[in-house]
Coordinates of C-alpha atoms in Angstrom, one line a residue:
M12 CA 62.5 -42.4 103.3
C13 CA 64.8 -45.1 103.4
L14 CA 65.1 -45.4 106.9
L15 CA 61.1 -45.5 107.2
V16 CA 61.3 -48.5 104.2
I17 CA 63.5 -50.1 106.6
F18 CA 61.3 -49.8 109.2
V19 CA 57.5 -50.7 107.2
V20 CA 59.4 -53.6 105.9
A21 CA 61.1 -55.2 109.5
L22 CA 57.8 -54.0 111.4
C23 CA 56.0 -56.4 108.8
Q24 CA 58.2 -59.3 109.2
F25 CA 58.9 -59.5 112.8
G26 CA 55.8 -57.4 114.6
F27 CA 52.7 -58.4 112.3
A28 CA 54.8 -62.2 112.2
G29 CA 53.8 -62.7 115.9
V30 CA 50.0 -62.3 115.4
A31 CA 49.5 -66.1 114.3
Q32 CA 51.2 -68.8 115.4
A33 CA 51.8 -71.9 113.6
A34 CA 48.9 -74.3 115.3
D35 CA 46.2 -71.1 114.4
V36 CA 46.6 -69.1 111.5
G37 CA 44.0 -70.3 109.8
Q38 CA 41.6 -71.7 113.0
G39 CA 38.0 -70.4 112.8
K40 CA 38.8 -68.4 108.3
R41 CA 37.3 -69.5 105.4
I42 CA 38.7 -69.4 102.1
L43 CA 36.7 -69.7 99.1
F44 CA 38.6 -71.2 96.4
V45 CA 38.0 -71.9 92.3
P46 CA 40.8 -73.9 90.9
L47 CA 41.3 -74.0 87.4
D48 CA 40.0 -77.4 86.5
N49 CA 39.6 -80.8 88.6
R50 CA 43.3 -82.0 88.4
P51 CA 45.2 -83.4 91.6
I52 CA 47.8 -80.5 91.7
T53 CA 45.4 -77.5 90.4
D54 CA 42.9 -78.7 93.3
K55 CA 43.7 -80.7 96.0
Q56 CA 46.8 -80.9 96.0
T57 CA 47.1 -76.7 96.3
W58 CA 44.1 -76.2 99.0
Q59 CA 45.5 -79.0 100.9
V60 CA 48.4 -76.8 101.4
A61 CA 46.5 -73.9 103.7
A62 CA 44.0 -76.6 105.4
K63 CA 47.3 -77.8 106.5
L64 CA 47.1 -74.3 108.1
G65 CA 44.1 -74.4 110.0
Y66 CA 42.0 -72.6 106.6
E67 CA 38.4 -74.4 105.9
M68 CA 38.7 -74.4 102.4
V69 CA 35.6 -73.5 100.2
L70 CA 35.3 -75.1 97.3
P71 CA 32.1 -75.6 94.5
P72 CA 30.7 -78.9 94.1
D73 CA 32.8 -81.0 91.9
E74 CA 30.2 -81.9 89.0
L75 CA 31.1 -77.3 88.4
L76 CA 34.5 -77.9 87.9
G77 CA 36.2 -78.1 84.2
S78 CA 37.2 -82.1 83.6
R79 CA 37.6 -83.9 81.0
P80 CA 36.3 -83.9 78.6
R81 CA 33.9 -81.7 80.7
S82 CA 33.7 -78.2 80.4
G83 CA 33.1 -76.7 83.8
D84 CA 29.8 -74.5 84.7
P85 CA 30.2 -70.7 84.9
D86 CA 26.9 -69.7 85.7
G87 CA 26.8 -72.7 88.7
I88 CA 30.0 -71.5 90.4
W89 CA 28.8 -67.7 90.2
N90 CA 25.8 -69.0 92.3
W91 CA 27.9 -70.5 94.6
L92 CA 29.8 -68.0 94.9
K93 CA 27.6 -65.5 95.9
E94 CA 26.1 -68.4 98.6
N95 CA 29.1 -69.3 100.3
A96 CA 30.8 -65.2 100.8
P97 CA 29.0 -64.0 103.5
G98 CA 31.8 -65.1 106.6
A99 CA 34.2 -65.7 104.2
Q100 CA 38.5 -64.0 104.4
A101 CA 39.5 -64.1 101.2
A102 CA 38.5 -65.7 97.6
V103 CA 41.2 -67.0 95.4
I104 CA 39.2 -67.6 91.7
S105 CA 40.5 -69.1 88.2
T106 CA 38.9 -66.4 86.4
D107 CA 39.8 -69.2 83.2
A108 CA 37.0 -71.3 85.7
M109 CA 34.2 -68.0 85.4
L110 CA 34.8 -67.3 81.9
Y111 CA 35.2 -70.1 80.0
G112 CA 34.6 -73.0 82.4
S113 CA 38.4 -74.1 82.8
L114 CA 41.6 -74.2 81.2
V115 CA 41.2 -76.4 78.3
A116 CA 37.9 -74.9 77.9
S117 CA 39.8 -71.6 77.2
R118 CA 41.3 -72.8 74.1
N119 CA 38.1 -75.1 72.6
H120 CA 35.2 -72.7 73.6
E121 CA 32.3 -71.3 71.0
L122 CA 31.3 -68.2 73.4
T123 CA 30.9 -64.6 72.0
K124 CA 32.3 -61.2 73.1
E125 CA 29.0 -60.6 74.5
V126 CA 28.9 -63.6 76.9
I127 CA 32.7 -63.7 77.6
S128 CA 32.0 -59.6 78.9
E129 CA 29.1 -60.3 81.1
R130 CA 31.0 -62.7 82.6
V131 CA 33.4 -60.5 83.1
Q132 CA 31.9 -57.9 84.8
R133 CA 30.8 -60.5 87.1
F134 CA 33.5 -59.9 89.2
R135 CA 32.4 -56.7 89.9
E136 CA 29.2 -57.1 91.0
L137 CA 30.7 -60.0 93.7
H138 CA 32.7 -57.0 95.0
E139 CA 30.0 -54.4 94.9
Q140 CA 27.8 -57.0 97.0
F141 CA 31.0 -58.0 99.3
P142 CA 33.2 -54.8 99.6
R143 CA 35.1 -56.8 102.3
L144 CA 35.7 -60.0 100.9
P145 CA 39.6 -59.8 99.0
I146 CA 39.3 -61.3 95.4
Y147 CA 42.9 -62.0 94.4
G148 CA 42.1 -63.4 90.7
F149 CA 44.7 -65.8 88.2
G150 CA 43.9 -66.3 84.9
T151 CA 46.2 -67.0 81.9
V152 CA 46.9 -65.8 77.7
L153 CA 46.3 -69.2 75.5
R154 CA 49.2 -71.1 74.6
T155 CA 50.9 -71.7 72.0
L156 CA 51.7 -75.3 70.0
L157 CA 54.8 -75.7 69.8
S158 CA 54.2 -78.9 67.8
N159 CA 51.7 -80.8 65.9
T160 CA 52.5 -83.7 68.6
H161 CA 52.6 -80.9 71.8
S162 CA 48.4 -81.5 72.4
G163 CA 46.0 -84.6 73.4
P164 CA 42.9 -85.7 72.0
G165 CA 40.3 -83.2 73.3
M166 CA 43.0 -80.2 74.1
E167 CA 43.0 -78.0 71.6
P168 CA 40.6 -77.6 68.0
V169 CA 41.6 -80.3 66.3
E170 CA 42.0 -77.3 62.9
Y171 CA 45.1 -75.8 65.4
Q172 CA 46.6 -79.3 65.9
K173 CA 47.2 -80.0 62.6
N174 CA 48.4 -76.7 62.1
A175 CA 50.5 -76.3 64.6
M176 CA 53.9 -76.4 63.3
K177 CA 52.9 -73.5 60.8
I178 CA 51.1 -71.2 63.1
Y179 CA 53.6 -72.1 65.3
A180 CA 56.1 -70.3 63.2
Y181 CA 53.9 -67.6 62.1
S182 CA 53.7 -66.9 65.7
V183 CA 57.1 -66.4 66.1
L184 CA 58.0 -64.7 63.2
R185 CA 54.7 -62.0 64.4
D186 CA 56.2 -61.5 68.1
K187 CA 59.9 -61.0 65.8
M188 CA 58.5 -58.6 63.8
D189 CA 56.4 -56.5 66.3
M190 CA 60.1 -56.7 68.8
G191 CA 61.8 -54.7 65.9
Q192 CA 64.1 -57.7 65.1
G193 CA 62.6 -59.2 62.3
T194 CA 64.9 -59.1 59.1
S195 CA 62.7 -58.6 55.0
R196 CA 63.6 -62.3 55.4
D197 CA 61.5 -62.9 57.7
K198 CA 58.6 -60.3 56.3
K199 CA 58.6 -62.6 53.3
E200 CA 58.3 -65.8 55.6
M201 CA 55.4 -64.9 57.5
A202 CA 53.3 -63.7 54.4
R203 CA 54.1 -67.2 52.8
L204 CA 52.8 -68.6 56.0
E205 CA 49.6 -66.6 55.9
R206 CA 49.1 -67.7 52.1
E207 CA 49.8 -71.1 53.4
I208 CA 47.5 -71.5 56.5
D209 CA 44.0 -72.5 55.9
P210 CA 42.2 -69.4 56.1
A211 CA 39.6 -70.3 58.4
V212 CA 42.2 -71.9 60.1
M213 CA 43.2 -68.1 61.0
D214 CA 40.9 -66.7 61.2
S215 CA 39.7 -68.8 64.2
W216 CA 42.6 -68.6 65.9
T217 CA 43.0 -65.3 65.2
A218 CA 39.5 -64.2 67.1
R219 CA 40.0 -67.3 70.1
H220 CA 43.5 -65.3 71.2
L221 CA 41.5 -61.9 70.2
L222 CA 38.5 -63.0 73.0
N223 CA 41.4 -63.9 75.6
Y224 CA 43.1 -60.5 75.3
Q225 CA 40.3 -58.5 75.8
A226 CA 39.0 -60.5 78.7
N227 CA 42.2 -59.9 80.2
E228 CA 43.0 -56.3 79.7
A229 CA 39.3 -56.0 81.1
L230 CA 40.4 -57.9 84.6
I231 CA 43.6 -55.3 84.8
D232 CA 40.9 -53.1 84.0
L233 CA 39.1 -54.0 86.7
T234 CA 42.2 -55.2 89.1
G235 CA 43.2 -50.9 88.4
Q236 CA 39.4 -50.2 89.9
N237 CA 40.4 -52.1 93.3
V238 CA 37.5 -55.1 92.3
F239 CA 41.1 -57.8 92.8
S240 CA 42.6 -57.5 95.5
F241 CA 46.3 -58.5 93.3
F242 CA 45.6 -60.2 89.5
L243 CA 48.2 -63.0 88.6
L244 CA 48.3 -63.3 84.4
G245 CA 50.0 -66.4 83.1
G246 CA 51.4 -66.9 79.8
D247 CA 50.9 -70.9 79.3
D248 CA 52.7 -73.1 77.3
S249 CA 55.1 -71.0 75.0
A250 CA 58.2 -70.3 74.2
A251 CA 60.5 -66.8 74.0
L252 CA 59.5 -65.9 70.5
S253 CA 55.7 -67.2 70.2
Q254 CA 52.0 -65.7 70.1
T255 CA 51.7 -66.5 73.6
H256 CA 55.4 -63.8 74.4
Y257 CA 53.5 -61.2 72.2
E258 CA 50.5 -61.3 74.1
V259 CA 51.6 -61.5 77.7
R260 CA 54.5 -58.6 76.5
H261 CA 51.0 -56.0 75.5
L262 CA 49.2 -56.9 78.7
K263 CA 51.8 -56.4 80.8
E264 CA 52.7 -52.5 79.2
Y265 CA 48.8 -52.5 79.8
G266 CA 49.1 -52.7 83.3
S267 CA 52.3 -51.4 84.3
G268 CA 50.6 -48.4 85.7
L269 CA 49.3 -50.5 88.8
G270 CA 52.0 -51.7 90.6
K271 CA 53.8 -54.8 90.8
T272 CA 52.0 -55.3 94.3
R273 CA 48.5 -55.3 92.5
F274 CA 49.2 -57.3 89.3
Q275 CA 52.1 -59.3 87.8
A276 CA 52.3 -61.2 84.7
I277 CA 54.5 -64.7 84.2
A278 CA 55.1 -67.4 82.1
G279 CA 53.1 -70.6 83.5
A280 CA 49.4 -72.0 84.1
D281 CA 48.4 -75.3 86.4
E282 CA 51.1 -73.0 89.6
L283 CA 48.6 -69.9 89.3
S284 CA 46.5 -71.2 92.6
M285 CA 49.1 -71.6 94.3
V286 CA 50.5 -68.4 94.1
M287 CA 47.8 -66.8 95.0
L288 CA 46.5 -68.9 97.8
C289 CA 50.3 -68.1 99.3
R290 CA 49.2 -64.3 98.9
A291 CA 45.7 -64.4 100.7
V292 CA 47.3 -66.1 103.4
N293 CA 50.2 -63.9 103.5
D294 CA 47.7 -60.8 103.3
N295 CA 45.6 -62.9 105.9
V296 CA 47.9 -63.0 108.8
G297 CA 50.0 -60.1 108.1
D298 CA 53.0 -61.6 107.0
I299 CA 56.0 -60.9 104.0
P300 CA 57.8 -63.8 104.1
F301 CA 62.1 -63.3 103.6
V302 CA 63.1 -65.5 100.1
Y303 CA 66.6 -66.3 99.8
T304 CA 68.0 -67.8 95.8
A305 CA 69.9 -69.8 95.0
Y306 CA 70.8 -71.4 91.2
N307 CA 73.1 -74.1 90.5
T308 CA 76.7 -73.7 88.9
G309 CA 76.7 -72.6 85.1
K310 CA 73.7 -71.0 83.3
G311 CA 71.9 -70.8 86.6
S312 CA 69.7 -68.3 86.7
E313 CA 70.1 -66.6 83.2
M314 CA 68.2 -70.6 82.2
V315 CA 65.2 -70.4 79.9
P316 CA 63.4 -72.9 80.4
Q317 CA 61.6 -75.3 77.8
Y318 CA 57.8 -73.7 78.1
G319 CA 59.0 -70.1 78.9
F320 CA 59.4 -67.5 77.1
E321 CA 62.1 -65.6 79.5
E322 CA 65.1 -66.5 82.4
I323 CA 64.2 -68.4 85.1
G324 CA 65.4 -65.6 87.8
K325 CA 63.2 -62.9 86.4
D326 CA 60.0 -65.6 86.6
V327 CA 61.3 -66.6 90.4
D328 CA 61.9 -62.6 91.2
V329 CA 58.5 -61.7 89.8
T330 CA 56.7 -64.7 91.5
I331 CA 58.3 -64.2 95.1
V332 CA 56.5 -60.9 95.0
A333 CA 53.0 -62.5 93.7
A334 CA 53.0 -64.5 96.8
G335 CA 53.4 -62.2 98.4
G336 CA 57.2 -62.4 99.6
M337 CA 60.1 -60.3 99.3
K338 CA 63.4 -61.4 97.1
I339 CA 66.5 -60.5 100.3
S340 CA 70.2 -61.7 99.6
A341 CA 71.3 -62.9 102.9
P342 CA 70.3 -66.7 103.5
E343 CA 70.4 -65.9 107.1
R344 CA 67.4 -63.5 107.3
A345 CA 65.1 -66.1 104.7
D346 CA 62.5 -67.7 105.9
L347 CA 62.6 -69.7 102.6
V348 CA 66.2 -70.8 101.3
L349 CA 64.8 -71.2 97.4
A350 CA 67.9 -73.9 95.6
I351 CA 67.2 -74.0 92.1
N352 CA 68.3 -77.1 90.2
T353 CA 69.5 -76.7 86.4
N354 CA 71.5 -77.9 84.1
P355 CA 74.3 -76.2 83.8
D356 CA 75.0 -75.7 80.2
G357 CA 71.2 -73.7 80.2
K358 CA 69.5 -76.8 78.5
T359 CA 65.7 -78.3 79.6
T360 CA 66.0 -81.9 79.5
D361 CA 62.7 -83.9 79.3
A362 CA 62.5 -86.8 82.4
S363 CA 61.2 -89.3 79.8
S364 CA 64.4 -89.1 78.3
P365 CA 67.0 -92.2 78.5
A366 CA 69.7 -89.8 79.7
N367 CA 67.8 -88.8 82.6
T368 CA 69.4 -92.0 84.8
T369 CA 70.4 -91.6 88.4
R370 CA 74.2 -90.8 87.6
P371 CA 75.6 -88.3 88.2
R372 CA 76.0 -85.6 85.3
N373 CA 77.8 -81.6 85.3
G374 CA 76.5 -79.9 88.5
T375 CA 75.1 -82.7 90.2
K376 CA 77.3 -83.2 92.9
Y377 CA 77.5 -79.1 93.1
F378 CA 73.9 -78.4 93.6
V379 CA 73.9 -81.7 96.4
A380 CA 77.1 -80.0 98.4
M381 CA 75.4 -76.9 98.5
V382 CA 72.2 -77.9 99.2
K383 CA 73.5 -79.9 102.0
D384 CA 75.8 -77.1 103.1
F385 CA 72.2 -74.5 103.5
V386 CA 70.6 -77.8 105.6
E387 CA 73.6 -78.5 108.3
K388 CA 73.7 -74.2 108.1
G389 CA 69.6 -74.6 109.7
Y390 CA 68.6 -72.8 107.1
P391 CA 64.7 -74.1 105.5
V392 CA 65.2 -74.9 102.4
G393 CA 63.2 -75.8 99.0
V394 CA 64.6 -77.4 96.2
G395 CA 63.5 -76.5 92.9
D396 CA 64.1 -79.1 90.4
I397 CA 63.9 -77.8 86.7
A398 CA 66.7 -79.6 84.9
C399 CA 64.3 -81.7 83.2
S400 CA 60.7 -81.1 81.9
N401 CA 57.5 -83.0 83.2
G402 CA 59.5 -84.6 86.2
A403 CA 62.1 -84.8 88.8
D404 CA 65.8 -85.0 87.8
N405 CA 66.9 -89.3 88.7
A406 CA 70.7 -87.5 89.5
L407 CA 69.6 -85.1 91.7
M408 CA 67.1 -87.0 93.8
E409 CA 69.7 -90.2 94.1
G410 CA 72.0 -87.7 95.8
L411 CA 69.8 -86.3 97.9
R412 CA 68.9 -89.3 98.8
K413 CA 72.2 -90.9 99.5
E414 CA 73.2 -87.3 101.5
G415 CA 69.9 -88.1 103.8
L416 CA 68.8 -84.7 102.7
Q417 CA 65.3 -85.6 101.5
F418 CA 63.1 -85.3 104.6
R419 CA 65.8 -82.5 106.3
L420 CA 63.8 -79.9 103.3
R421 CA 60.8 -77.7 104.1
A422 CA 59.7 -78.2 100.7
Y423 CA 60.4 -79.7 97.4
G424 CA 59.3 -79.9 93.5
G425 CA 59.4 -81.1 90.4
W426 CA 56.3 -81.6 88.5
N427 CA 55.9 -80.7 84.7
T428 CA 57.3 -77.0 83.7
A429 CA 59.9 -75.1 85.1
T430 CA 57.7 -72.1 86.0
N431 CA 54.9 -74.9 87.5
T432 CA 57.3 -76.5 89.6
T433 CA 59.1 -73.1 90.9
G434 CA 56.0 -71.0 91.4
F435 CA 54.1 -74.2 93.2
L436 CA 57.4 -74.4 95.3
I437 CA 57.4 -71.0 96.1
G438 CA 53.4 -70.9 97.2
A439 CA 53.7 -74.2 99.3
G440 CA 57.5 -73.3 100.3
L441 CA 56.4 -70.3 102.3
L442 CA 53.2 -71.2 104.0
T443 CA 55.4 -73.9 105.7
K444 CA 56.8 -71.9 107.8
W445 CA 53.2 -72.0 109.9
M446 CA 53.6 -75.6 109.2
D447 CA 54.7 -78.0 111.3
T448 CA 57.5 -80.4 110.7
K449 CA 55.1 -83.7 110.3
D450 CA 52.8 -81.5 108.0
A451 CA 55.5 -79.9 105.9
Q452 CA 56.9 -84.3 105.0
E453 CA 53.7 -84.8 104.2
L454 CA 54.0 -81.8 101.7
M455 CA 57.2 -83.3 100.4
L456 CA 56.1 -87.0 100.4
M457 CA 53.5 -86.1 97.6
R458 CA 55.8 -84.5 95.4
Y459 CA 58.2 -87.1 95.7
L460 CA 55.2 -89.4 94.8
D461 CA 53.9 -87.6 92.2
D462 CA 57.0 -85.8 90.8
W463 CA 59.6 -88.3 90.6
A464 CA 58.3 -91.7 91.5
Y465 CA 55.3 -91.2 88.6
Q466 CA 56.6 -88.5 86.8
S467 CA 59.8 -90.0 85.7
N468 CA 60.2 -93.2 86.5
V469 CA 56.5 -95.2 86.5
R470 CA 54.8 -93.3 83.5
G471 CA 57.9 -94.1 81.4
W472 CA 57.2 -97.9 82.1
L473 CA 53.5 -97.7 81.9
S474 CA 54.1 -95.7 78.8
H475 CA 55.8 -99.2 77.6
E476 CA 53.4 -101.9 78.5
I477 CA 50.1 -100.4 78.2
P478 CA 49.4 -101.9 75.1
S479 CA 50.2 -105.6 77.4
F480 CA 47.4 -104.6 79.7
P481 CA 43.6 -105.6 79.0
G482 CA 41.2 -103.6 77.6
T483 CA 40.9 -101.4 74.7
G484 CA 42.4 -98.3 75.2
D485 CA 45.8 -96.1 74.9
G486 CA 48.1 -93.0 77.0
A487 CA 46.1 -90.4 75.6
S488 CA 42.8 -92.3 76.6
L489 CA 43.1 -94.7 79.2
D490 CA 39.3 -95.9 79.0
G491 CA 38.9 -99.9 79.5
K492 CA 42.9 -99.9 80.5
Q493 CA 42.0 -97.8 83.7
P494 CA 41.9 -100.5 86.0
A495 CA 44.8 -102.4 85.2
V496 CA 46.5 -99.0 85.2
D497 CA 45.3 -98.0 88.4
E498 CA 46.4 -101.1 89.3
Q499 CA 49.8 -100.9 87.8
S500 CA 50.9 -97.6 89.2
T501 CA 50.4 -98.2 92.6
K502 CA 52.5 -101.4 92.4
R503 CA 54.8 -99.9 91.0
M504 CA 55.0 -96.7 92.7
R505 CA 55.1 -98.6 96.2
E506 CA 58.0 -100.1 95.0
F507 CA 59.6 -97.7 93.9
A508 CA 59.3 -95.7 97.0
E509 CA 60.5 -98.6 98.9
Q510 CA 63.7 -98.8 97.4
N511 CA 64.6 -95.1 97.1
I512 CA 62.3 -93.1 99.9
R513 CA 63.2 -93.1 103.2
L514 CA 60.1 -92.4 104.9
P515 CA 60.5 -90.3 108.7
E516 CA 59.1 -92.2 110.8
G517 CA 55.5 -93.2 111.7
F518 CA 54.9 -92.6 108.2
S519 CA 53.4 -95.5 105.7
L520 CA 52.5 -96.0 102.2
K521 CA 50.4 -99.5 102.6
N522 CA 47.2 -97.5 102.4
L523 CA 48.4 -95.7 98.9
R524 CA 46.3 -95.8 95.8
V525 CA 47.0 -93.7 93.0
T526 CA 44.7 -93.3 90.3
H527 CA 44.2 -91.3 87.2
P528 CA 41.3 -89.0 87.2
W529 CA 41.1 -87.2 83.5
N530 CA 41.8 -91.0 81.7
R531 CA 45.3 -90.2 80.8
L532 CA 48.9 -91.3 81.9
F533 CA 50.4 -87.4 82.0
E534 CA 48.8 -86.8 85.6
C535 CA 48.1 -89.0 88.5
G536 CA 45.6 -88.6 91.7
I537 CA 47.7 -89.9 95.0
D538 CA 46.5 -91.0 97.9
F539 CA 48.6 -92.2 100.9

């Protein structure tokens, strides 16, 4: 039996890989893609990865997608799906977009259980009408606000934001009690919080979470009925003890009979589409790519990152499987060597912290040396930079620059939460095996500009200087200041790149343009 498994794996890896070459993997093929919303990272920066393989990426019109403050149009997208499904090789679909309108709408909607249930069943109708179309769904478990300042304007019901600290504390205790770890003191504290939280707010919060939970159960049921080829569920911003963790644990158990190659539940949200797009491509070309993982010294894979609910090593291993890959123990055979930068003490800092300087910290030199060794041995290396939340580790990036490693990698990621980074990196990194060097370098340059230049450096400067810009507005709602912010973002990013990024031959940033399509500083759109 073991020999048979080895033979099948080898056949998948080496036999089927010959079916397609880098230049023609996606030629003449169409993938329908319904993103979570129209933010650059969940929309364009995701689908352009597969587009570089030659796939025709077919998306709904932008006016149907969730934006800020606009919710998406699930009914309009369903009609669009039916019109465009004929002839497509795969459909990668955000269930949040199809049920609620977007990720933000899943937190703010006033939909009834009946409406949501009817929308869930539309997936069955799509499968019955197009039975040969593989559907890769990805959805989220509602996030847990970790503080009163965790959410910007319009991102959550106002009453939740006002009660965030107490609701979070309550959810920690509920999760703890459910796992059998609670004490009598915890029980008393939980009862006290129940009395102090406004009953109307608690009822609303509980009801909204229940609707989302029941919808995800129904989507898992559809997966068991072969409606979805794969369903990936992500626990949005959370903690090791939280309402999100509580629900993910139970949904994992609910779907445990499906097997890891049909259903997975991980931490995160914005990276899910990239993981499912990767799986759709791997299934389409009949490939099972091999991944080798290596971590920085210290806690390494045992680190529980900020906004996550389990050890990063466990999340990475599950995500590799979800993306259609297989973890192996020898870097020599890997299609991607995944080097993950963590702080040795296992703590996650914020990229905006004054401590995020170019000065090497504990572990920086060790990690850069490890990456250099992998690269010089000719391995295809992807760097997952998760020492900081919401941006790159400046000390690591300076080390990679000094060693001339920036564009000797195959992939890089360092944005937002740790699992956003590792999930997107796994999905995009595995697909670079089918790309020529220039295309892979263009994707890395996008990440260097966004994750390093903007998130870790330019955004902090903008936050400090925005009061002096003409017009009304602030970092959370740019409004009249947006033209000046766009102009200054472009100027500062170009200056940063000239000083810190060694562009490959033939690359230029003379046409660089930075925008803020969601009218806030938190993310930007980049075109070069």
